[in-house]
Amino acid sequence: MDHLQSVIHETPLTTSTFINEQTRKSVYFKMENQQKTGAFKIRGASYKISQLTKQQLQNGVITASAGNHAQGVALAAAKRGGAATIYMPERTPEAKVSATKAYGATIVKTGGSFQEAYEAARAEQATTNKMFIHPFDDIDVMAGQGTIAIEMLEQNPNLQTILVPIGGGGLISGIAFAAKWRKPSIQIIGVQAERASATYNRFYGINQKSLQQVDTIADGIAVKQPGIATFPYIQRYVDTIITVTETDIANAMLYMLERHKSLVEGAGATALAGLLAHHRHINTHNIGIVISGGNMDVSKLPMIQQLKEQPKIIQYA
């Protein structure tokens, strides 16, 4: 993975006295919201694109995304001199469209949802020689995301547990595999929004079907079904999956903004939400939290504040 060093940042691993005192644990935040493009997605996109042949790169790459993956693919392709085409839903905020364009990508806005944009991108890819860069369901993409775990364990070898948000599973599958390879005793806990709990359901055999709809402020992990390539890794290497409410996520987002002075999107705050809601059931002391992204639409802050309630943290005597 050495060739990624020229593309990505080694993001800091920080701590919080307040959270440590409230949970009676040593908690460390992996600040991927400070990564290039504002999220971890640049890791997987960069590694995938680094594996392409010169001919494949000349043909260009294509993907579908409403946000972080779009920017990751656009920047990674630009770094290697390749052309990127990104299909985005028509309702994608203009700030995200502009940020992706700024990296040199060609933007095609189509459809009312990610699924429609995805299908349109696949249709174009089928009639061209462009390489499709999947947001999560790809072994190389998963491997790129796994570099987060390697960095975390180099920064703090004493970590005993890592909490990771789950959408399609590319992030947690890469982290779980890499972390267990480096430190087999480490515990990996996945965190999903209750309103987008497809992987949780399948992991525990609750419902094997895709969700009909997902509705969560953690839009970056609002996925209706687990990835085909990712789920076997989740089954084998992830120890536990938990869910959190919209209020749990809002509390975590506002904590990061008010006390940690960091803007974090809903998906990026989900692992912290899992700690705040479930820390009494985590039996290890040194905890790593993946803060996966910070590309939040600030116009949504009033709505996030309305969801807030008193944090679900037990004050110890």
JSON list of C-alpha atoms in Angstrom, two decimals, residues 30-191:
[
{"chain": "A", "resi": 30, "resn": "LYS", "atom": "CA", "xyz": [-9.62, 8.01, 13.82]},
{"chain": "A", "resi": 31, "resn": "MET", "atom": "CA", "xyz": [-10.35, 11.32, 12.11]},
{"chain": "A", "resi": 32, "resn": "GLU", "atom": "CA", "xyz": [-11.11, 10.36, 8.52]},
{"chain": "A", "resi": 33, "resn": "ASN", "atom": "CA", "xyz": [-13.21, 13.51, 8.27]},
{"chain": "A", "resi": 34, "resn": "GLN", "atom": "CA", "xyz": [-9.79, 15.19, 7.93]},
{"chain": "A", "resi": 35, "resn": "GLN", "atom": "CA", "xyz": [-8.83, 12.94, 5.01]},
{"chain": "A", "resi": 36, "resn": "LYS", "atom": "CA", "xyz": [-8.47, 14.35, 1.49]},
{"chain": "A", "resi": 37, "resn": "THR", "atom": "CA", "xyz": [-11.96, 14.90, 0.03]},
{"chain": "A", "resi": 38, "resn": "GLY", "atom": "CA", "xyz": [-13.28, 14.86, 3.62]},
{"chain": "A", "resi": 39, "resn": "ALA", "atom": "CA", "xyz": [-13.84, 11.10, 3.93]},
{"chain": "A", "resi": 40, "resn": "PHE", "atom": "CA", "xyz": [-12.23, 7.66, 3.90]},
{"chain": "A", "resi": 41, "resn": "LYS", "atom": "CA", "xyz": [-13.52, 6.86, 0.40]},
{"chain": "A", "resi": 42, "resn": "ILE", "atom": "CA", "xyz": [-10.37, 8.21, -1.28]},
{"chain": "A", "resi": 43, "resn": "ARG", "atom": "CA", "xyz": [-8.46, 5.20, 0.14]},
{"chain": "A", "resi": 44, "resn": "GLY", "atom": "CA", "xyz": [-10.48, 2.51, -1.62]},
{"chain": "A", "resi": 45, "resn": "ALA", "atom": "CA", "xyz": [-10.87, 4.49, -4.82]},
{"chain": "A", "resi": 46, "resn": "SER", "atom": "CA", "xyz": [-7.13, 5.22, -4.97]},
{"chain": "A", "resi": 47, "resn": "TYR", "atom": "CA", "xyz": [-6.12, 1.63, -4.41]},
{"chain": "A", "resi": 48, "resn": "LYS", "atom": "CA", "xyz": [-8.59, 0.32, -6.98]},
{"chain": "A", "resi": 49, "resn": "ILE", "atom": "CA", "xyz": [-7.45, 2.81, -9.60]},
{"chain": "A", "resi": 50, "resn": "SER", "atom": "CA", "xyz": [-3.79, 2.10, -8.82]},
{"chain": "A", "resi": 51, "resn": "GLN", "atom": "CA", "xyz": [-4.41, -1.52, -9.89]},
{"chain": "A", "resi": 52, "resn": "LEU", "atom": "CA", "xyz": [-5.66, -0.58, -13.36]},
{"chain": "A", "resi": 53, "resn": "THR", "atom": "CA", "xyz": [-3.48, -1.13, -16.41]},
{"chain": "A", "resi": 54, "resn": "LYS", "atom": "CA", "xyz": [-2.41, 1.82, -18.56]},
{"chain": "A", "resi": 55, "resn": "GLN", "atom": "CA", "xyz": [-4.96, 0.78, -21.16]},
{"chain": "A", "resi": 56, "resn": "GLN", "atom": "CA", "xyz": [-7.77, 0.58, -18.61]},
{"chain": "A", "resi": 57, "resn": "LEU", "atom": "CA", "xyz": [-6.81, 4.00, -17.30]},
{"chain": "A", "resi": 58, "resn": "GLN", "atom": "CA", "xyz": [-6.79, 5.45, -20.80]},
{"chain": "A", "resi": 59, "resn": "ASN", "atom": "CA", "xyz": [-10.31, 4.13, -21.32]},
{"chain": "A", "resi": 60, "resn": "GLY", "atom": "CA", "xyz": [-11.43, 6.04, -18.23]},
{"chain": "A", "resi": 61, "resn": "VAL", "atom": "CA", "xyz": [-13.35, 5.12, -15.11]},
{"chain": "A", "resi": 62, "resn": "ILE", "atom": "CA", "xyz": [-17.02, 5.46, -14.24]},
{"chain": "A", "resi": 63, "resn": "THR", "atom": "CA", "xyz": [-19.06, 5.25, -11.06]},
{"chain": "A", "resi": 64, "resn": "ALA", "atom": "CA", "xyz": [-22.25, 6.38, -9.34]},
{"chain": "A", "resi": 65, "resn": "SER", "atom": "CA", "xyz": [-22.30, 8.30, -6.09]},
{"chain": "A", "resi": 66, "resn": "ALA", "atom": "CA", "xyz": [-24.10, 11.13, -4.33]},
{"chain": "A", "resi": 67, "resn": "GLY", "atom": "CA", "xyz": [-21.07, 12.29, -2.39]},
{"chain": "A", "resi": 68, "resn": "ASN", "atom": "CA", "xyz": [-17.90, 10.95, -0.83]},
{"chain": "A", "resi": 69, "resn": "HIS", "atom": "CA", "xyz": [-17.16, 8.13, -3.27]},
{"chain": "A", "resi": 70, "resn": "ALA", "atom": "CA", "xyz": [-17.66, 10.52, -6.19]},
{"chain": "A", "resi": 71, "resn": "GLN", "atom": "CA", "xyz": [-14.99, 12.86, -4.89]},
{"chain": "A", "resi": 72, "resn": "GLY", "atom": "CA", "xyz": [-12.64, 9.98, -4.07]},
{"chain": "A", "resi": 73, "resn": "VAL", "atom": "CA", "xyz": [-12.87, 8.52, -7.57]},
{"chain": "A", "resi": 74, "resn": "ALA", "atom": "CA", "xyz": [-12.53, 11.93, -9.20]},
{"chain": "A", "resi": 75, "resn": "LEU", "atom": "CA", "xyz": [-9.37, 12.80, -7.27]},
{"chain": "A", "resi": 76, "resn": "ALA", "atom": "CA", "xyz": [-7.82, 9.33, -7.58]},
{"chain": "A", "resi": 77, "resn": "ALA", "atom": "CA", "xyz": [-8.37, 9.29, -11.34]},
{"chain": "A", "resi": 78, "resn": "ALA", "atom": "CA", "xyz": [-6.95, 12.80, -11.71]},
{"chain": "A", "resi": 79, "resn": "LYS", "atom": "CA", "xyz": [-3.82, 11.81, -9.77]},
{"chain": "A", "resi": 80, "resn": "ARG", "atom": "CA", "xyz": [-3.13, 9.09, -12.36]},
{"chain": "A", "resi": 81, "resn": "GLY", "atom": "CA", "xyz": [-4.11, 11.16, -15.36]},
{"chain": "A", "resi": 82, "resn": "GLY", "atom": "CA", "xyz": [-7.33, 9.27, -16.08]},
{"chain": "A", "resi": 83, "resn": "ALA", "atom": "CA", "xyz": [-10.78, 10.62, -16.96]},
{"chain": "A", "resi": 84, "resn": "ALA", "atom": "CA", "xyz": [-13.63, 9.99, -14.52]},
{"chain": "A", "resi": 85, "resn": "THR", "atom": "CA", "xyz": [-17.36, 10.04, -15.25]},
{"chain": "A", "resi": 86, "resn": "ILE", "atom": "CA", "xyz": [-19.61, 10.27, -12.21]},
{"chain": "A", "resi": 87, "resn": "TYR", "atom": "CA", "xyz": [-23.36, 9.65, -12.29]},
{"chain": "A", "resi": 88, "resn": "MET", "atom": "CA", "xyz": [-25.12, 11.51, -9.48]},
{"chain": "A", "resi": 89, "resn": "PRO", "atom": "CA", "xyz": [-28.83, 11.70, -8.52]},
{"chain": "A", "resi": 90, "resn": "GLU", "atom": "CA", "xyz": [-30.52, 14.88, -9.69]},
{"chain": "A", "resi": 91, "resn": "ARG", "atom": "CA", "xyz": [-31.15, 15.97, -6.10]},
{"chain": "A", "resi": 92, "resn": "THR", "atom": "CA", "xyz": [-27.47, 15.83, -5.12]},
{"chain": "A", "resi": 93, "resn": "PRO", "atom": "CA", "xyz": [-26.57, 19.10, -3.30]},
{"chain": "A", "resi": 94, "resn": "GLU", "atom": "CA", "xyz": [-24.77, 21.50, -5.61]},
{"chain": "A", "resi": 95, "resn": "ALA", "atom": "CA", "xyz": [-21.86, 21.79, -3.17]},
{"chain": "A", "resi": 96, "resn": "LYS", "atom": "CA", "xyz": [-21.07, 18.09, -3.66]},
{"chain": "A", "resi": 97, "resn": "VAL", "atom": "CA", "xyz": [-21.46, 18.35, -7.42]},
{"chain": "A", "resi": 98, "resn": "SER", "atom": "CA", "xyz": [-19.11, 21.35, -7.53]},
{"chain": "A", "resi": 99, "resn": "ALA", "atom": "CA", "xyz": [-16.54, 19.65, -5.30]},
{"chain": "A", "resi": 100, "resn": "THR", "atom": "CA", "xyz": [-16.49, 16.60, -7.58]},
{"chain": "A", "resi": 101, "resn": "LYS", "atom": "CA", "xyz": [-16.23, 18.75, -10.71]},
{"chain": "A", "resi": 102, "resn": "ALA", "atom": "CA", "xyz": [-13.29, 20.57, -9.14]},
{"chain": "A", "resi": 103, "resn": "TYR", "atom": "CA", "xyz": [-11.26, 17.35, -9.32]},
{"chain": "A", "resi": 104, "resn": "GLY", "atom": "CA", "xyz": [-11.84, 17.22, -13.08]},
{"chain": "A", "resi": 105, "resn": "ALA", "atom": "CA", "xyz": [-14.64, 14.67, -13.32]},
{"chain": "A", "resi": 106, "resn": "THR", "atom": "CA", "xyz": [-17.47, 14.73, -15.83]},
{"chain": "A", "resi": 107, "resn": "ILE", "atom": "CA", "xyz": [-20.79, 14.81, -13.97]},
{"chain": "A", "resi": 108, "resn": "VAL", "atom": "CA", "xyz": [-24.02, 13.26, -15.25]},
{"chain": "A", "resi": 109, "resn": "LYS", "atom": "CA", "xyz": [-27.04, 14.06, -13.07]},
{"chain": "A", "resi": 110, "resn": "THR", "atom": "CA", "xyz": [-29.83, 11.56, -13.53]},
{"chain": "A", "resi": 111, "resn": "GLY", "atom": "CA", "xyz": [-32.63, 9.89, -11.58]},
{"chain": "A", "resi": 112, "resn": "GLY", "atom": "CA", "xyz": [-34.15, 10.62, -8.23]},
{"chain": "A", "resi": 113, "resn": "SER", "atom": "CA", "xyz": [-32.06, 8.17, -6.20]},
{"chain": "A", "resi": 114, "resn": "PHE", "atom": "CA", "xyz": [-28.65, 6.58, -5.99]},
{"chain": "A", "resi": 115, "resn": "GLN", "atom": "CA", "xyz": [-30.06, 3.33, -7.41]},
{"chain": "A", "resi": 116, "resn": "GLU", "atom": "CA", "xyz": [-31.27, 5.07, -10.56]},
{"chain": "A", "resi": 117, "resn": "ALA", "atom": "CA", "xyz": [-27.91, 6.82, -11.00]},
{"chain": "A", "resi": 118, "resn": "TYR", "atom": "CA", "xyz": [-26.14, 3.50, -10.41]},
{"chain": "A", "resi": 119, "resn": "GLU", "atom": "CA", "xyz": [-28.21, 1.73, -13.06]},
{"chain": "A", "resi": 120, "resn": "ALA", "atom": "CA", "xyz": [-27.57, 4.53, -15.57]},
{"chain": "A", "resi": 121, "resn": "ALA", "atom": "CA", "xyz": [-23.82, 4.38, -14.90]},
{"chain": "A", "resi": 122, "resn": "ARG", "atom": "CA", "xyz": [-23.83, 0.61, -15.36]},
{"chain": "A", "resi": 123, "resn": "ALA", "atom": "CA", "xyz": [-25.71, 1.00, -18.63]},
{"chain": "A", "resi": 124, "resn": "GLU", "atom": "CA", "xyz": [-23.06, 3.37, -19.99]},
{"chain": "A", "resi": 125, "resn": "GLN", "atom": "CA", "xyz": [-20.25, 1.17, -18.71]},
{"chain": "A", "resi": 126, "resn": "ALA", "atom": "CA", "xyz": [-21.74, -1.81, -20.54]},
{"chain": "A", "resi": 127, "resn": "THR", "atom": "CA", "xyz": [-21.45, -0.01, -23.88]},
{"chain": "A", "resi": 128, "resn": "THR", "atom": "CA", "xyz": [-17.96, 1.41, -23.31]},
{"chain": "A", "resi": 129, "resn": "ASN", "atom": "CA", "xyz": [-14.56, 0.20, -22.14]},
{"chain": "A", "resi": 130, "resn": "LYS", "atom": "CA", "xyz": [-14.68, 2.31, -19.00]},
{"chain": "A", "resi": 131, "resn": "MET", "atom": "CA", "xyz": [-13.85, 0.60, -15.71]},
{"chain": "A", "resi": 132, "resn": "PHE", "atom": "CA", "xyz": [-16.63, 0.70, -13.10]},
{"chain": "A", "resi": 133, "resn": "ILE", "atom": "CA", "xyz": [-15.38, 1.65, -9.61]},
{"chain": "A", "resi": 134, "resn": "HIS", "atom": "CA", "xyz": [-17.92, 0.28, -7.15]},
{"chain": "A", "resi": 135, "resn": "PRO", "atom": "CA", "xyz": [-18.46, 2.29, -3.95]},
{"chain": "A", "resi": 136, "resn": "PHE", "atom": "CA", "xyz": [-17.98, -0.76, -1.73]},
{"chain": "A", "resi": 137, "resn": "ASP", "atom": "CA", "xyz": [-18.52, -4.15, -3.38]},
{"chain": "A", "resi": 138, "resn": "ASP", "atom": "CA", "xyz": [-15.00, -4.67, -4.71]},
{"chain": "A", "resi": 139, "resn": "ILE", "atom": "CA", "xyz": [-12.02, -6.48, -3.18]},
{"chain": "A", "resi": 140, "resn": "ASP", "atom": "CA", "xyz": [-9.53, -3.75, -4.11]},
{"chain": "A", "resi": 141, "resn": "VAL", "atom": "CA", "xyz": [-11.78, -1.04, -2.71]},
{"chain": "A", "resi": 142, "resn": "MET", "atom": "CA", "xyz": [-12.11, -3.04, 0.51]},
{"chain": "A", "resi": 143, "resn": "ALA", "atom": "CA", "xyz": [-8.33, -3.44, 0.68]},
{"chain": "A", "resi": 144, "resn": "GLY", "atom": "CA", "xyz": [-7.84, 0.31, 0.37]},
{"chain": "A", "resi": 145, "resn": "GLN", "atom": "CA", "xyz": [-10.23, 0.96, 3.24]},
{"chain": "A", "resi": 146, "resn": "GLY", "atom": "CA", "xyz": [-8.32, -1.58, 5.32]},
{"chain": "A", "resi": 147, "resn": "THR", "atom": "CA", "xyz": [-5.35, 0.80, 5.50]},
{"chain": "A", "resi": 148, "resn": "ILE", "atom": "CA", "xyz": [-7.30, 2.64, 8.20]},
{"chain": "A", "resi": 149, "resn": "ALA", "atom": "CA", "xyz": [-6.92, -0.32, 10.56]},
{"chain": "A", "resi": 150, "resn": "ILE", "atom": "CA", "xyz": [-3.20, -0.62, 9.83]},
{"chain": "A", "resi": 151, "resn": "GLU", "atom": "CA", "xyz": [-2.70, 3.05, 10.65]},
{"chain": "A", "resi": 152, "resn": "MET", "atom": "CA", "xyz": [-4.77, 2.84, 13.83]},
{"chain": "A", "resi": 153, "resn": "LEU", "atom": "CA", "xyz": [-2.78, -0.10, 15.18]},
{"chain": "A", "resi": 154, "resn": "GLU", "atom": "CA", "xyz": [0.50, 1.58, 14.31]},
{"chain": "A", "resi": 155, "resn": "GLN", "atom": "CA", "xyz": [-0.65, 4.74, 16.07]},
{"chain": "A", "resi": 156, "resn": "ASN", "atom": "CA", "xyz": [-1.90, 2.80, 19.11]},
{"chain": "A", "resi": 157, "resn": "PRO", "atom": "CA", "xyz": [-0.98, -0.91, 19.28]},
{"chain": "A", "resi": 158, "resn": "ASN", "atom": "CA", "xyz": [-2.98, -1.24, 22.52]},
{"chain": "A", "resi": 159, "resn": "LEU", "atom": "CA", "xyz": [-6.37, -0.88, 20.87]},
{"chain": "A", "resi": 160, "resn": "GLN", "atom": "CA", "xyz": [-8.64, -3.76, 21.89]},
{"chain": "A", "resi": 161, "resn": "THR", "atom": "CA", "xyz": [-11.83, -2.87, 19.98]},
{"chain": "A", "resi": 162, "resn": "ILE", "atom": "CA", "xyz": [-12.65, -0.85, 16.87]},
{"chain": "A", "resi": 163, "resn": "LEU", "atom": "CA", "xyz": [-16.16, 0.47, 16.15]},
{"chain": "A", "resi": 164, "resn": "VAL", "atom": "CA", "xyz": [-16.92, 0.99, 12.46]},
{"chain": "A", "resi": 165, "resn": "PRO", "atom": "CA", "xyz": [-20.02, 2.31, 10.63]},
{"chain": "A", "resi": 166, "resn": "ILE", "atom": "CA", "xyz": [-21.64, -0.06, 8.12]},
{"chain": "A", "resi": 167, "resn": "GLY", "atom": "CA", "xyz": [-23.36, 0.82, 4.86]},
{"chain": "A", "resi": 168, "resn": "GLY", "atom": "CA", "xyz": [-22.66, -1.60, 2.04]},
{"chain": "A", "resi": 169, "resn": "GLY", "atom": "CA", "xyz": [-19.79, -3.06, 4.06]},
{"chain": "A", "resi": 170, "resn": "GLY", "atom": "CA", "xyz": [-16.69, -1.99, 2.15]},
{"chain": "A", "resi": 171, "resn": "LEU", "atom": "CA", "xyz": [-15.25, -0.05, 5.08]},
{"chain": "A", "resi": 172, "resn": "ILE", "atom": "CA", "xyz": [-15.86, -2.58, 7.83]},
{"chain": "A", "resi": 173, "resn": "SER", "atom": "CA", "xyz": [-14.86, -5.62, 5.75]},
{"chain": "A", "resi": 174, "resn": "GLY", "atom": "CA", "xyz": [-11.52, -4.02, 4.88]},
{"chain": "A", "resi": 175, "resn": "ILE", "atom": "CA", "xyz": [-10.89, -2.84, 8.43]},
{"chain": "A", "resi": 176, "resn": "ALA", "atom": "CA", "xyz": [-11.94, -6.13, 10.01]},
{"chain": "A", "resi": 177, "resn": "PHE", "atom": "CA", "xyz": [-9.73, -8.22, 7.74]},
{"chain": "A", "resi": 178, "resn": "ALA", "atom": "CA", "xyz": [-6.69, -5.97, 8.15]},
{"chain": "A", "resi": 179, "resn": "ALA", "atom": "CA", "xyz": [-7.11, -5.53, 11.90]},
{"chain": "A", "resi": 180, "resn": "LYS", "atom": "CA", "xyz": [-7.49, -9.27, 12.57]},
{"chain": "A", "resi": 181, "resn": "TRP", "atom": "CA", "xyz": [-4.49, -9.98, 10.35]},
{"chain": "A", "resi": 182, "resn": "ARG", "atom": "CA", "xyz": [-2.39, -7.51, 12.32]},
{"chain": "A", "resi": 183, "resn": "LYS", "atom": "CA", "xyz": [-3.86, -8.31, 15.76]},
{"chain": "A", "resi": 184, "resn": "PRO", "atom": "CA", "xyz": [-6.06, -11.45, 15.89]},
{"chain": "A", "resi": 185, "resn": "SER", "atom": "CA", "xyz": [-7.36, -10.69, 19.39]},
{"chain": "A", "resi": 186, "resn": "ILE", "atom": "CA", "xyz": [-8.91, -7.36, 18.43]},
{"chain": "A", "resi": 187, "resn": "GLN", "atom": "CA", "xyz": [-12.70, -7.02, 18.54]},
{"chain": "A", "resi": 188, "resn": "ILE", "atom": "CA", "xyz": [-14.56, -5.45, 15.61]},
{"chain": "A", "resi": 189, "resn": "ILE", "atom": "CA", "xyz": [-18.00, -3.96, 16.22]},
{"chain": "A", "resi": 190, "resn": "GLY", "atom": "CA", "xyz": [-20.13, -2.73, 13.33]},
{"chain": "A", "resi": 191, "resn": "VAL", "atom": "CA", "xyz": [-22.69, 0.03, 13.81]}
]
